[in-house]
Coordinates of C-alpha atoms and ligand atoms in Angstrom, one line a residue:
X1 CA -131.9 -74.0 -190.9
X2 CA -134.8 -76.4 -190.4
X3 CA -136.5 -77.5 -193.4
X4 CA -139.7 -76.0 -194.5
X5 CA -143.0 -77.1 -196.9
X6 CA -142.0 -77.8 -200.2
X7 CA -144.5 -75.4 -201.2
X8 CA -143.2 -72.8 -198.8
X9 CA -143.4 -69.5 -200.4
X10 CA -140.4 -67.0 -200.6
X11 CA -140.2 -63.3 -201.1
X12 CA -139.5 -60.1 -201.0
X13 CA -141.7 -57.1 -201.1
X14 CA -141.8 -53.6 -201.9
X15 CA -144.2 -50.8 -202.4
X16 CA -144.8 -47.8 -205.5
X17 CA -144.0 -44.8 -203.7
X18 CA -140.6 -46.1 -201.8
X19 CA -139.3 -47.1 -204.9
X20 CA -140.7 -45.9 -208.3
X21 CA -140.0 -42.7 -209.0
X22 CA -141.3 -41.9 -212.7
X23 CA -144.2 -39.4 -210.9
X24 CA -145.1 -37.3 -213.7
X25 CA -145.3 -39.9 -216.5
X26 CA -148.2 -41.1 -217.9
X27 CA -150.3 -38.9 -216.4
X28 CA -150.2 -40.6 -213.2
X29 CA -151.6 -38.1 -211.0
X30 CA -150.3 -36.9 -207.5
X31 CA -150.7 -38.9 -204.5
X32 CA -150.8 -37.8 -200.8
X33 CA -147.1 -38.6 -200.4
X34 CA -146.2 -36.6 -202.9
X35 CA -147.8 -33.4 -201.2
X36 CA -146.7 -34.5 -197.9
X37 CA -143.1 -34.9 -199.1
X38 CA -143.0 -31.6 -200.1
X39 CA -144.0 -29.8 -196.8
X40 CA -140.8 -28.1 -194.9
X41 CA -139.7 -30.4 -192.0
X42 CA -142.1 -33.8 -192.7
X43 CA -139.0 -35.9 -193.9
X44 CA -135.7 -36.4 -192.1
X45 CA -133.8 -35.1 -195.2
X46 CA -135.8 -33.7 -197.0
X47 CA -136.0 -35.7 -199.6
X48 CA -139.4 -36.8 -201.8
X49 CA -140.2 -40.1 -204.2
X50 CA -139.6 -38.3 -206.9
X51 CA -136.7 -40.2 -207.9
X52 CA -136.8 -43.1 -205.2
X53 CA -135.3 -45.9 -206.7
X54 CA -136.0 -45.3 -210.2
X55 CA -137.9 -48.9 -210.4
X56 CA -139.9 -47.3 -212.7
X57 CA -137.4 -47.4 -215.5
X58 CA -135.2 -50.2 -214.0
X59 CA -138.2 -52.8 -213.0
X60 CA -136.0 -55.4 -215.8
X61 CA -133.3 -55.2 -214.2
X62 CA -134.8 -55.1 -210.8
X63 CA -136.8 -58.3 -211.9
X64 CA -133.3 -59.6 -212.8
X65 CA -132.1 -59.3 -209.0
X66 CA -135.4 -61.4 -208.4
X67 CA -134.9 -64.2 -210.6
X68 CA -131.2 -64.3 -209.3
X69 CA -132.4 -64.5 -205.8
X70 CA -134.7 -67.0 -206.6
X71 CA -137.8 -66.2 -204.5
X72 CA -141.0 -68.1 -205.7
X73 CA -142.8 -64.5 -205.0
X74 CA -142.6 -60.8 -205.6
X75 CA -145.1 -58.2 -203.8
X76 CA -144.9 -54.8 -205.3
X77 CA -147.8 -52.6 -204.9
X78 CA -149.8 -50.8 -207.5
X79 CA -149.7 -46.8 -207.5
X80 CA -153.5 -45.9 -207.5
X81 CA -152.8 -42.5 -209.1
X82 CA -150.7 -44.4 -211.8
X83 CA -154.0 -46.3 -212.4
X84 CA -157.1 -43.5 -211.8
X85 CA -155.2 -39.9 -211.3
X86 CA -158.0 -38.1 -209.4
X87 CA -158.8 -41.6 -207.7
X88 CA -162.0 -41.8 -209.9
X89 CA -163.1 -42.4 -213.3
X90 CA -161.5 -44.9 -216.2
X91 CA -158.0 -46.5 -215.8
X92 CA -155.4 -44.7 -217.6
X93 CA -153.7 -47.9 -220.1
X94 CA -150.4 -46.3 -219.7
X95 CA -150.6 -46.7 -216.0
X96 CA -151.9 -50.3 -216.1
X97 CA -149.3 -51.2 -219.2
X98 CA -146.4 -50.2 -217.0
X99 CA -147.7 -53.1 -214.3
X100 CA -148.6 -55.9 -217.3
X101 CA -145.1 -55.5 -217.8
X102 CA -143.8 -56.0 -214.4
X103 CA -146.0 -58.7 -214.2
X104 CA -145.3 -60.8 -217.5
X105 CA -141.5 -60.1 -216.3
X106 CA -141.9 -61.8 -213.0
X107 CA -144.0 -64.2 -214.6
X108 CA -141.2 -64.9 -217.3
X109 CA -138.8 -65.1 -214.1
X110 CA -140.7 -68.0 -212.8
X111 CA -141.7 -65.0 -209.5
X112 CA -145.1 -65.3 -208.2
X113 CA -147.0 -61.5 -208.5
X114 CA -148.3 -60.5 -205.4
X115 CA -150.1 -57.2 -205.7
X116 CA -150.9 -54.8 -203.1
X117 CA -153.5 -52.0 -204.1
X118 CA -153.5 -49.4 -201.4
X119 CA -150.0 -49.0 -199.6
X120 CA -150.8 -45.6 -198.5
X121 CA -150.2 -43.5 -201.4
X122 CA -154.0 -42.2 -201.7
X123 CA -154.5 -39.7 -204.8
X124 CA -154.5 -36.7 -204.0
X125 CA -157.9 -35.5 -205.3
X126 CA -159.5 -38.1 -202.9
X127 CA -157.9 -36.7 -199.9
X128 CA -158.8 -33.2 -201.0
X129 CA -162.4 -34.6 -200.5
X130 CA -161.6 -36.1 -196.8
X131 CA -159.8 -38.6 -197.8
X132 CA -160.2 -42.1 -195.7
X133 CA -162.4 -39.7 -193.0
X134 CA -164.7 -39.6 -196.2
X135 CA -166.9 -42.9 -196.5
X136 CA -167.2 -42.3 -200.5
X137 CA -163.5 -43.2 -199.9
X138 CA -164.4 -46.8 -199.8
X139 CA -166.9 -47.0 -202.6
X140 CA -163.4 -45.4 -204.5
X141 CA -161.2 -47.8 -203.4
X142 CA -163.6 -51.1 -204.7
X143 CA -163.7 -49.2 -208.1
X144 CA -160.1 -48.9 -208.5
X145 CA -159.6 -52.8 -207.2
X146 CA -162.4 -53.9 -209.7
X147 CA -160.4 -51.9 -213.3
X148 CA -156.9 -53.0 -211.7
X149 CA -158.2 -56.6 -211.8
X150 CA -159.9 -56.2 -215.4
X151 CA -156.3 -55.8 -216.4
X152 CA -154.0 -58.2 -214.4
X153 CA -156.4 -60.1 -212.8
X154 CA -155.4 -63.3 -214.6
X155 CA -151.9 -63.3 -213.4
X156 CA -151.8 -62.1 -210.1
X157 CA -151.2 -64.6 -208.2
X158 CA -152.2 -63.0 -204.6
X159 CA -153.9 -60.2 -204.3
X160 CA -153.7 -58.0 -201.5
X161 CA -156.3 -55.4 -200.8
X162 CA -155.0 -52.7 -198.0
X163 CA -151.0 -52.9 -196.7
X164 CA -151.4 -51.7 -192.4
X165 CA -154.5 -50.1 -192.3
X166 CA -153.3 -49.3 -188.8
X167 CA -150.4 -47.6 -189.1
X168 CA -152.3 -45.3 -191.8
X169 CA -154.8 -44.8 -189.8
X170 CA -152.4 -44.1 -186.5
X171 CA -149.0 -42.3 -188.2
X172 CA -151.0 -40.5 -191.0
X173 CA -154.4 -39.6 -189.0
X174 CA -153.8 -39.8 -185.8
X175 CA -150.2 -38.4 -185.0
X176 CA -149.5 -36.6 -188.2
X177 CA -145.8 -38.3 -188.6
X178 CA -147.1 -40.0 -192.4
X179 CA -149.0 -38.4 -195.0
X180 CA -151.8 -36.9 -194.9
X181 CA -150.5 -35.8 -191.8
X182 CA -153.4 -35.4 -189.8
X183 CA -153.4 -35.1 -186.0
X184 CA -156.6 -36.5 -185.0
X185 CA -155.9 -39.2 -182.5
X186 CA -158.7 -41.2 -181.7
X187 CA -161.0 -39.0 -183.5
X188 CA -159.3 -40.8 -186.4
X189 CA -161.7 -44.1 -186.1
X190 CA -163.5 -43.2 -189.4
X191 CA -160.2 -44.0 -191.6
X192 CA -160.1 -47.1 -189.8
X193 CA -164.0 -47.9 -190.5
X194 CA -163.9 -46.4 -193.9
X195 CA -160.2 -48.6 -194.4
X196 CA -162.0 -51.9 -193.6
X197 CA -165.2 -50.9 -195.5
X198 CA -163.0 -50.3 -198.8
X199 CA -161.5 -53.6 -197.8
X200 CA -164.3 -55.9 -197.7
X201 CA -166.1 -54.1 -200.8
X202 CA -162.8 -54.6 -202.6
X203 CA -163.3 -58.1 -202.1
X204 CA -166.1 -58.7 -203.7
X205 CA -164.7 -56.4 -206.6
X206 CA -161.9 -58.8 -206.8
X207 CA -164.0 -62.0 -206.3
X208 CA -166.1 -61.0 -209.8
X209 CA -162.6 -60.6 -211.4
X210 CA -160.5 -63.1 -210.5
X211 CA -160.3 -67.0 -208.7
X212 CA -156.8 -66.2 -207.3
X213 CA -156.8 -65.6 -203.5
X214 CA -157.4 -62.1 -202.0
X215 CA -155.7 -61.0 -198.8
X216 CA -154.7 -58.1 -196.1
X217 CA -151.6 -57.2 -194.9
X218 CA -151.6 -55.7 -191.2
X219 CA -149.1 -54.7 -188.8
X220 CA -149.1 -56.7 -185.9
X221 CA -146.7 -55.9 -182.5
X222 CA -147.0 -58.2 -179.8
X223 CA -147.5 -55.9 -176.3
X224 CA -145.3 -56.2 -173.7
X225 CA -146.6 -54.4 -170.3
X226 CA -143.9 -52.3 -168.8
X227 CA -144.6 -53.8 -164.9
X228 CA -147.4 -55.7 -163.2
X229 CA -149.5 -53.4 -161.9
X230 CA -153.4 -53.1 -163.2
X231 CA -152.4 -49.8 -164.7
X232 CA -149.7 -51.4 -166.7
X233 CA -152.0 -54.5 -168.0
X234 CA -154.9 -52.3 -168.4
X235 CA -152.7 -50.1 -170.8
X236 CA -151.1 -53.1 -172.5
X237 CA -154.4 -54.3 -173.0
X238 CA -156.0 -51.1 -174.7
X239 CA -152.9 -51.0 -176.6
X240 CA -152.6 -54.4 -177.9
X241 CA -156.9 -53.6 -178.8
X242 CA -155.6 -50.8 -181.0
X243 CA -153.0 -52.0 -182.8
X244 CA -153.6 -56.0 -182.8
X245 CA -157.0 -56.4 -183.1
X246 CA -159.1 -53.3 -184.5
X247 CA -158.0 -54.2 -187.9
X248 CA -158.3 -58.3 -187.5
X249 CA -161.7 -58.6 -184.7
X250 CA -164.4 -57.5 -187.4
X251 CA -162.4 -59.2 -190.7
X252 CA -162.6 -62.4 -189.4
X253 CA -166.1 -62.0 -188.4
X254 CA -166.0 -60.6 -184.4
X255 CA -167.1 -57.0 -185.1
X256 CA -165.0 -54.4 -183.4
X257 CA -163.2 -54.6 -180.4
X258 CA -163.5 -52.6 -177.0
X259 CA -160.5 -50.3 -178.6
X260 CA -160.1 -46.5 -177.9
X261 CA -161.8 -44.4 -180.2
X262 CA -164.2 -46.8 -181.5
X263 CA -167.2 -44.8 -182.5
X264 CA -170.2 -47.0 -183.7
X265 CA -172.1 -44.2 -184.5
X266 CA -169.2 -44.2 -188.1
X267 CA -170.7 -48.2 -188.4
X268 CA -173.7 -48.7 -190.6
X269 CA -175.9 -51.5 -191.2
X270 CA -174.6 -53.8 -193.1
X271 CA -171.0 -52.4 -192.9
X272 CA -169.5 -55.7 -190.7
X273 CA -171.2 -58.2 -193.1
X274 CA -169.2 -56.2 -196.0
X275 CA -165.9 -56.0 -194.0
X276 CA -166.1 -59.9 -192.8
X277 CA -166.2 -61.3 -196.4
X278 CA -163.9 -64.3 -196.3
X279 CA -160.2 -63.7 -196.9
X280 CA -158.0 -66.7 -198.0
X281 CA -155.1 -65.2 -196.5
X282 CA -153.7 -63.1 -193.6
X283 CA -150.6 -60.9 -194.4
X284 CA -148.9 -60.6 -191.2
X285 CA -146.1 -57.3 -191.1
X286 CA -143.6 -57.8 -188.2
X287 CA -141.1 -55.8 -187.0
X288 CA -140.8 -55.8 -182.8
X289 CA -142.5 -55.6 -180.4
X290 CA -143.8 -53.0 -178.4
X291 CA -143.6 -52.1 -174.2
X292 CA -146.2 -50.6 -172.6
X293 CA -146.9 -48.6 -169.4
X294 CA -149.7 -46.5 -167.8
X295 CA -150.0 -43.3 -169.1
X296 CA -149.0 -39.9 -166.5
X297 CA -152.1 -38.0 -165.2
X298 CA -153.6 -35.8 -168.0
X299 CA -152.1 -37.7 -170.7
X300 CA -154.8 -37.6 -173.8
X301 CA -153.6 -41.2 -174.3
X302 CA -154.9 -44.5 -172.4
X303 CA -150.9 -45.9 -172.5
X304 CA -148.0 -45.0 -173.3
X305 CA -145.1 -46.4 -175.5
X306 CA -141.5 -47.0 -173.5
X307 CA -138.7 -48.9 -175.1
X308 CA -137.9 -52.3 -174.7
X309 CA -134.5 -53.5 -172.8
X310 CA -132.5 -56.1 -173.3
X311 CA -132.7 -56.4 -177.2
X312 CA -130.1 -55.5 -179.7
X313 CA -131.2 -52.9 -182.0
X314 CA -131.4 -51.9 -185.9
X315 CA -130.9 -48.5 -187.4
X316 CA -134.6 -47.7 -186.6
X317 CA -133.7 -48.2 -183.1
X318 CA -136.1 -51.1 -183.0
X319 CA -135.9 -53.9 -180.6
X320 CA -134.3 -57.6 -182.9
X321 CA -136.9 -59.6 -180.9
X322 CA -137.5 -62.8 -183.3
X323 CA -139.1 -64.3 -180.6
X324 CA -142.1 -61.8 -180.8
X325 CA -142.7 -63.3 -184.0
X326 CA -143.2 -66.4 -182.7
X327 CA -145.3 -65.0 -180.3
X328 CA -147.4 -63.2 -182.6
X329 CA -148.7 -66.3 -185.0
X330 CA -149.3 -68.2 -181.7
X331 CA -151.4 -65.7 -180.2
X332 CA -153.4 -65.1 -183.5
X333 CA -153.7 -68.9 -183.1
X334 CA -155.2 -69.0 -180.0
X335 CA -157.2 -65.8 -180.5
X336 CA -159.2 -66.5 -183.5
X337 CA -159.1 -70.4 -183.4
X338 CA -161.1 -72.0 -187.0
X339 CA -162.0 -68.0 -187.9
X340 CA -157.8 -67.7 -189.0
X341 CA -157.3 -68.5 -192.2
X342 CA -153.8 -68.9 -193.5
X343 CA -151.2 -66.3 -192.7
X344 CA -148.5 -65.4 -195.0
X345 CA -145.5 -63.1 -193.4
X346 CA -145.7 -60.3 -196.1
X347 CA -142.7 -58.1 -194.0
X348 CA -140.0 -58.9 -192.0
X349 CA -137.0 -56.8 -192.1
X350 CA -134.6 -54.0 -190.4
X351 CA -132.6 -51.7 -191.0
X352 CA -128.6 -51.3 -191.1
X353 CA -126.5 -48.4 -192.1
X354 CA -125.2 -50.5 -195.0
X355 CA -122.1 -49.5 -196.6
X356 CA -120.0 -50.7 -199.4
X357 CA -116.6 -51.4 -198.0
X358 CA -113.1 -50.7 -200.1
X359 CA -113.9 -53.4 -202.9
X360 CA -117.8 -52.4 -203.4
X361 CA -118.9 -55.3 -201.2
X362 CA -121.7 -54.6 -198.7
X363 CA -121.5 -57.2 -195.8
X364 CA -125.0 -57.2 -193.5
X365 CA -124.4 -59.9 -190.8
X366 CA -126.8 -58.2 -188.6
X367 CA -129.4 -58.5 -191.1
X368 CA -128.5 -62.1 -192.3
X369 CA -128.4 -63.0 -187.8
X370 CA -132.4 -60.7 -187.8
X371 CA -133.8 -63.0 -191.2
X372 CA -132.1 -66.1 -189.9
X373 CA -133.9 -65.3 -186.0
X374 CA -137.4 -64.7 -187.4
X375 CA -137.6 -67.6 -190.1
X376 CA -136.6 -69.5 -187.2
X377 CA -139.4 -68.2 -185.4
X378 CA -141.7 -69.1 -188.2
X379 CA -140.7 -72.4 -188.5
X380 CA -141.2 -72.5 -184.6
X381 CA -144.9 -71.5 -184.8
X382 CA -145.7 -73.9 -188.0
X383 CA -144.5 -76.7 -185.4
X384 CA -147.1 -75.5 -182.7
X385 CA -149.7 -75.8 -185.6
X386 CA -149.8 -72.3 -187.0
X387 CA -150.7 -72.2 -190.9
X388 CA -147.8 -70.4 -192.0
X389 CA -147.5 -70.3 -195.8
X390 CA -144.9 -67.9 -196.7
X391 CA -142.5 -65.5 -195.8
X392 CA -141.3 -62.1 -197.4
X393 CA -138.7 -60.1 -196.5
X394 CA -138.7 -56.5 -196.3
X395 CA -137.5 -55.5 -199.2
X396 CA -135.6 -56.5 -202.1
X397 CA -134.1 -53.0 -202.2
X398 CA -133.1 -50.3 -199.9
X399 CA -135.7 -47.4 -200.6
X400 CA -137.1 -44.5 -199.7
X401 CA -138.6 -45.0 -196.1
X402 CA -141.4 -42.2 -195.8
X403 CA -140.8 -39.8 -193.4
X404 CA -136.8 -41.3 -192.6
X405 CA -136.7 -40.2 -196.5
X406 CA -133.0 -42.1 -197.5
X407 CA -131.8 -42.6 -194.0
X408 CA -133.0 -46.0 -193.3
X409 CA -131.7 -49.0 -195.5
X410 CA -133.9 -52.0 -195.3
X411 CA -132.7 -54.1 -198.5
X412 CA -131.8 -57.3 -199.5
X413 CA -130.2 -55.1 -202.6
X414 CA -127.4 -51.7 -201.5
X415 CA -128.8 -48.7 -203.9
X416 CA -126.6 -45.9 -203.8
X417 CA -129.1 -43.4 -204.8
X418 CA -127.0 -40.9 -207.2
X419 CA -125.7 -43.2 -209.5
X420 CA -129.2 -45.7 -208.9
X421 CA -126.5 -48.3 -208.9
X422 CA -127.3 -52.1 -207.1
X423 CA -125.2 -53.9 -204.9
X424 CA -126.1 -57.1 -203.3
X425 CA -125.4 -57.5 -200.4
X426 CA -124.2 -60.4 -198.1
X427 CA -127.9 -61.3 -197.2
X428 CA -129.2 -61.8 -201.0
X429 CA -126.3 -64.6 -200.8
X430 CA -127.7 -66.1 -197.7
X431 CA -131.4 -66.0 -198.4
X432 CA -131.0 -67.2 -202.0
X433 CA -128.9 -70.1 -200.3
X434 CA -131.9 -70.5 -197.9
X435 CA -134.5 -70.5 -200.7
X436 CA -132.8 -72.9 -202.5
X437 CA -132.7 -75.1 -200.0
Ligands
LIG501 C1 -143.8 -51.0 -192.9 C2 -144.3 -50.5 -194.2 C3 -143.2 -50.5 -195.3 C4 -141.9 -50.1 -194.7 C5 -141.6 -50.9 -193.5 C6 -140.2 -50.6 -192.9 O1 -144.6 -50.5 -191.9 O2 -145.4 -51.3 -194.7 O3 -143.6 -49.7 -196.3 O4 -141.9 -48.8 -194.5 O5 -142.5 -50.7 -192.5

């Protein structure tokens, strides 16, 4: 492996819902997940988070795996209905104690906190009010950002407002696959608007709180047309509009782009000015890219999705493509020039049916051959000039993956959820080895 920065930084992350469990304590309220969980036929197994990994109770000895790993940081998110139950009002100490803990842990540990407020699991009360379709949503969200950061806002290290806006906006709104489950397609614009809104007034909530740096984490997937036809580019490109830039255009100051579904009649005066305030860094989630085509006559869509060939494939049935990566942080490069501020990679990751073997070892060398392709990739693009500043791995443990429920194991860490037991696996041992290095 090529050598990185000295002041490269290395980690894992995770988020409340997939691993915490611990839902009724401390009068942490219920969150959208929780209700979604619980509807016949929205998760594989039919499993909820009740349990998850039971990080809750466990976050010492989960900090422990951390410190043995060695990672220089640790992004966890922070359970809004932990914090504010009905998503309004004052913070609930209990809920803000359990993450002062976490926090002087990792500290303790010598782990950078990174903290993510909103990855996805909305209280329920808000959503009973419209949810992200609800502008008051935003005005919410700041609130929440501003108590959170009374609390830790001296130790967090990086704070991180909204995790994929766009795939909440697309799975939960638009296609109904993730909680809320709504199935609004493009008529779901407003959770973007009111997602970006909550994101820049956060900002400044954050900004009165604390000096440490304030980021986003998106999703990014790197569009591959399906052929060469106009039809095939011109779907590629309304695609790539959607996903890539929707959620990037107006935060680094370029309002919206010509996407499907923008509505500007949802934008208010004002509303870009709040959404571009300066970030310090870019979260960049990867996991493949994606292959585009035309859409057939009729279709209610302006493209549609079609599998990638010639890749090797995780558990998911995603495409290992480490060179979309690489792609990625150039084209965000060349896109947004002096306007892109630092990225970090806050995901990378797959997923293996991981299994211990006769002695209680769990070997992943497809997941040690996917980390070892994509930080190769990163190192790749710092070469061609990309500000690349860190690197997480997704996640330190396998959890519970929304609506594959317990089915899909993404971790650096083998739980084998009935006895909560943690194994390890092969990968900890090689990206400790590459950290250390
Ligand atoms: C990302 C999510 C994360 C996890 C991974 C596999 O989209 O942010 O919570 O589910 O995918």
């Amino acid at each position: 492996m090529p050598d990185f920065p000295a002041d490269f930084r290395w980690g894992v992350s995770t988020s409340a819902y997939q691993i915490e469990g611990a839902t009724t304590v401390d009068g942490r309220g219920p969150s959208i997940w929780d209700t979604f969980a619980r509807e016949p036929g929205r998760i594989v197994d039919g499993s909820t988070g009740d349990e998850a990994c039971d990080h809750h109770h466990r976050y010492a000895e989960d900090t422990a795996l951390l410190a043995g790993l060695g990672v220089s940081a640790y992004r966890f998110s922070i359970s809004w209905p932990r914090i504010q139950p009905t998503g309004a009002g004052q913070a609930l100490t209990a809920g803000l104690d359990f993450y002062d803990r976490l926090v002087d842990g990792l500290l303790a540990a010598s782990v950078d906190p990174v903290a993510t407020l909103f990855h996805w699991d909305l209280p329920q009360a808000l959503e009973d009010a419209g949810g992200w379709l609800n502008r008051d949503t935003a005005a919410r969200f700041a609130e929440y950002a501003d108590v959170t950061a009374a609390r830790l806002g001296d130790r967090v290290k990086l704070w991180i407002t909204l995790n994929e806006p766009f795939i909440h906006m697309s799975l939960g709104h638009g296609m109904g696959v993730h909680a809320p489950g709504r199935v609004l397609l493009f008529d779901a614009f407003p959770v973007a608007h009111h997602q970006l809104l909550g994101h820049g007034l956060a900002v400044a909530a954050l900004r009165a709180r604390t000096a440490s740096p304030v980021a986003i984490a998106n999703n990014y997937s790197p569009v591959r047309p399906a052929g060469d036809s106009d039809a095939d580019r011109a779907a590629a490109a309304a695609y790539d509009a959607l996903h890539n830039r929707l959620f990037t255009d107006p935060l680094l100051g370029l309002g919206y782009p010509d996407a499907p579904g923008v509505d500007p009649t949802v934008v208010r005066d004002g509303d870009l000015d709040v959404i571009a305030a300066p970030i310090d860094v870019l979260g960049v989630n990867y996991y493949n890219p994606t292959g585009i085509r035309a859409p057939e006559e009729g279709s209610p869509l302006p493209f549609e999705i079609v599998p990638l060939d010639g890749y090797p494939r995780t558990a998911f049935d995603w495409p290992v493509a480490p060179d979309g990566l690489r792609e990625l942080l150039l084209q965000l490069r060349d896109r947004y020039g002096d306007a892109l501020p630092p990225i970090q990679v806050t995901e990378s990751g797959c997923a293996y049916d991981d299994a211990p073997d006769a002695d209680g070892r769990v070997d992943d060398p497809e997941r040690i051959a996917y980390l070892d392709g994509h930080v190769r990739a990163v190192h790749e693009a710092i070469g061609a000039g990309v500000p690349v500043t860190g690197y997480f791995v997704w996640s330190l443990l396998d959890n519970w993956e929304w609506a594959e429920g317990f089915t899909k194991r993404f971790g650096l860490v083998h739980v084998d959820y009935p006895t909560q037991r943690r194994t390890p696996k092969s990968s900890y041992a090689w990206f400790r080895d590459l950290v250390r290095r």
